[in-house]
């Protein structure tokens, strides 16, 4: 009887769920979107303070890309879509994508 219980416990441990995959939300540089617009979008969509938004914007400007945050897949995709919608509404070509961490 104890052997059966040990097997059941082992099977339960093996079937435990893994934590969900995490995804980075990445902004890509372009030559047309104003820096202040990028800072505003970072602050509003990702709820980051002004100084951190400026640091991310400068990273995008200088290296061509910058990570705004790491989230579960559905949240990352939602935030990416929010960035793209705001850029399109304002008439800017700002690009955003999600990448598995």
Short mmCIF file of C-alpha atoms in Angstrom, two decimals:
data_model
loop_
_atom_site.label_atom_id
_atom_site.label_comp_id
_atom_site.label_asym_id
_atom_site.label_seq_id
_atom_site.Cartn_x
_atom_site.Cartn_y
_atom_site.Cartn_z
CA UNK A 1 0.00 0.00 0.00
CA UNK A 2 2.79 2.47 0.79
CA UNK A 3 4.40 1.74 -2.59
CA UNK A 4 1.20 2.82 -4.40
CA UNK A 5 1.07 6.04 -2.39
CA UNK A 6 4.71 6.81 -3.27
CA UNK A 7 3.99 6.32 -6.97
CA UNK A 8 0.94 8.60 -6.79
CA UNK A 9 2.91 11.36 -5.10
CA UNK A 10 5.69 11.06 -7.70
CA UNK A 11 3.18 11.23 -10.54
CA UNK A 12 1.55 14.31 -9.02
CA UNK A 13 4.92 16.05 -8.71
CA UNK A 14 5.74 15.32 -12.34
CA UNK A 15 2.40 16.65 -13.56
CA UNK A 16 2.75 20.00 -11.80
CA UNK A 17 2.38 22.94 -14.15
CA UNK A 18 5.41 24.85 -15.30
CA UNK A 19 5.28 28.62 -14.95
CA UNK A 20 4.08 30.38 -18.11
CA UNK A 21 6.65 31.54 -20.64
CA UNK A 22 7.62 35.20 -20.45
CA UNK A 23 7.77 37.58 -23.40
CA UNK A 24 9.70 40.81 -23.87
CA UNK A 25 7.95 43.80 -25.41
CA UNK A 26 10.49 45.51 -27.67
CA UNK A 27 10.30 48.92 -29.33
CA UNK A 28 12.19 49.35 -32.60
CA UNK A 29 13.85 52.54 -33.76
CA UNK A 30 12.75 54.55 -36.78
CA UNK A 31 13.81 57.93 -38.12
CA UNK A 32 10.41 59.63 -37.89
CA UNK A 33 8.74 59.04 -34.52
CA UNK A 34 9.51 61.92 -32.11
CA UNK A 35 11.34 61.03 -28.93
CA UNK A 36 8.75 62.73 -26.73
CA UNK A 37 6.00 60.61 -28.28
CA UNK A 38 7.97 57.44 -27.50
CA UNK A 39 8.49 58.56 -23.89
CA UNK A 40 4.77 59.30 -23.51
CA UNK A 41 3.78 55.91 -24.94
CA UNK A 42 6.20 54.09 -22.61
CA UNK A 43 4.85 55.95 -19.60
CA UNK A 44 1.18 55.42 -20.50
CA UNK A 45 1.25 51.83 -21.77
CA UNK A 46 3.88 50.37 -19.45
CA UNK A 47 3.22 52.66 -16.45
CA UNK A 48 6.90 53.48 -16.03
CA UNK A 49 8.26 56.67 -14.46
CA UNK A 50 9.51 59.48 -16.70
CA UNK A 51 13.21 58.83 -16.02
CA UNK A 52 12.91 55.14 -16.89
CA UNK A 53 10.88 55.95 -20.02
CA UNK A 54 13.64 58.34 -21.15
CA UNK A 55 16.28 55.66 -20.55
CA UNK A 56 14.35 53.13 -22.67
CA UNK A 57 13.74 55.71 -25.40
CA UNK A 58 17.47 56.49 -25.53
CA UNK A 59 18.27 52.79 -25.75
CA UNK A 60 15.87 52.48 -28.68
CA UNK A 61 17.41 55.54 -30.31
CA UNK A 62 21.02 54.50 -29.82
CA UNK A 63 20.92 50.72 -30.26
CA UNK A 64 17.86 50.34 -32.48
CA UNK A 65 15.73 48.51 -29.93
CA UNK A 66 14.73 48.66 -26.30
CA UNK A 67 12.85 46.35 -23.95
CA UNK A 68 9.91 48.01 -22.22
CA UNK A 69 8.96 45.07 -20.04
CA UNK A 70 8.60 41.31 -19.69
CA UNK A 71 5.15 39.76 -19.32
CA UNK A 72 3.05 36.68 -19.88
CA UNK A 73 2.21 36.19 -23.55
CA UNK A 74 -1.31 37.65 -23.55
CA UNK A 75 -0.27 40.74 -21.59
CA UNK A 76 2.79 41.29 -23.80
CA UNK A 77 0.69 41.05 -26.95
CA UNK A 78 -1.90 43.44 -25.54
CA UNK A 79 0.73 46.03 -24.64
CA UNK A 80 2.38 45.66 -28.04
CA UNK A 81 -0.99 46.23 -29.75
CA UNK A 82 -1.62 49.30 -27.58
CA UNK A 83 1.70 50.79 -28.69
CA UNK A 84 0.98 50.08 -32.36
CA UNK A 85 -2.55 51.53 -32.12
CA UNK A 86 -1.28 54.75 -30.50
CA UNK A 87 1.47 55.13 -33.09
CA UNK A 88 -0.93 54.58 -35.98
CA UNK A 89 -3.48 57.01 -34.52
CA UNK A 90 -0.76 59.65 -34.22
CA UNK A 91 0.56 58.92 -37.73
CA UNK A 92 3.96 57.61 -36.67
CA UNK A 93 5.72 54.46 -37.94
CA UNK A 94 6.80 53.29 -34.46
CA UNK A 95 7.14 49.49 -34.43
CA UNK A 96 6.79 47.14 -31.49
CA UNK A 97 7.10 43.36 -31.19
CA UNK A 98 7.12 40.58 -28.64
CA UNK A 99 9.94 38.07 -28.21
CA UNK A 100 10.09 34.99 -26.03
CA UNK A 101 12.49 35.52 -23.15
#
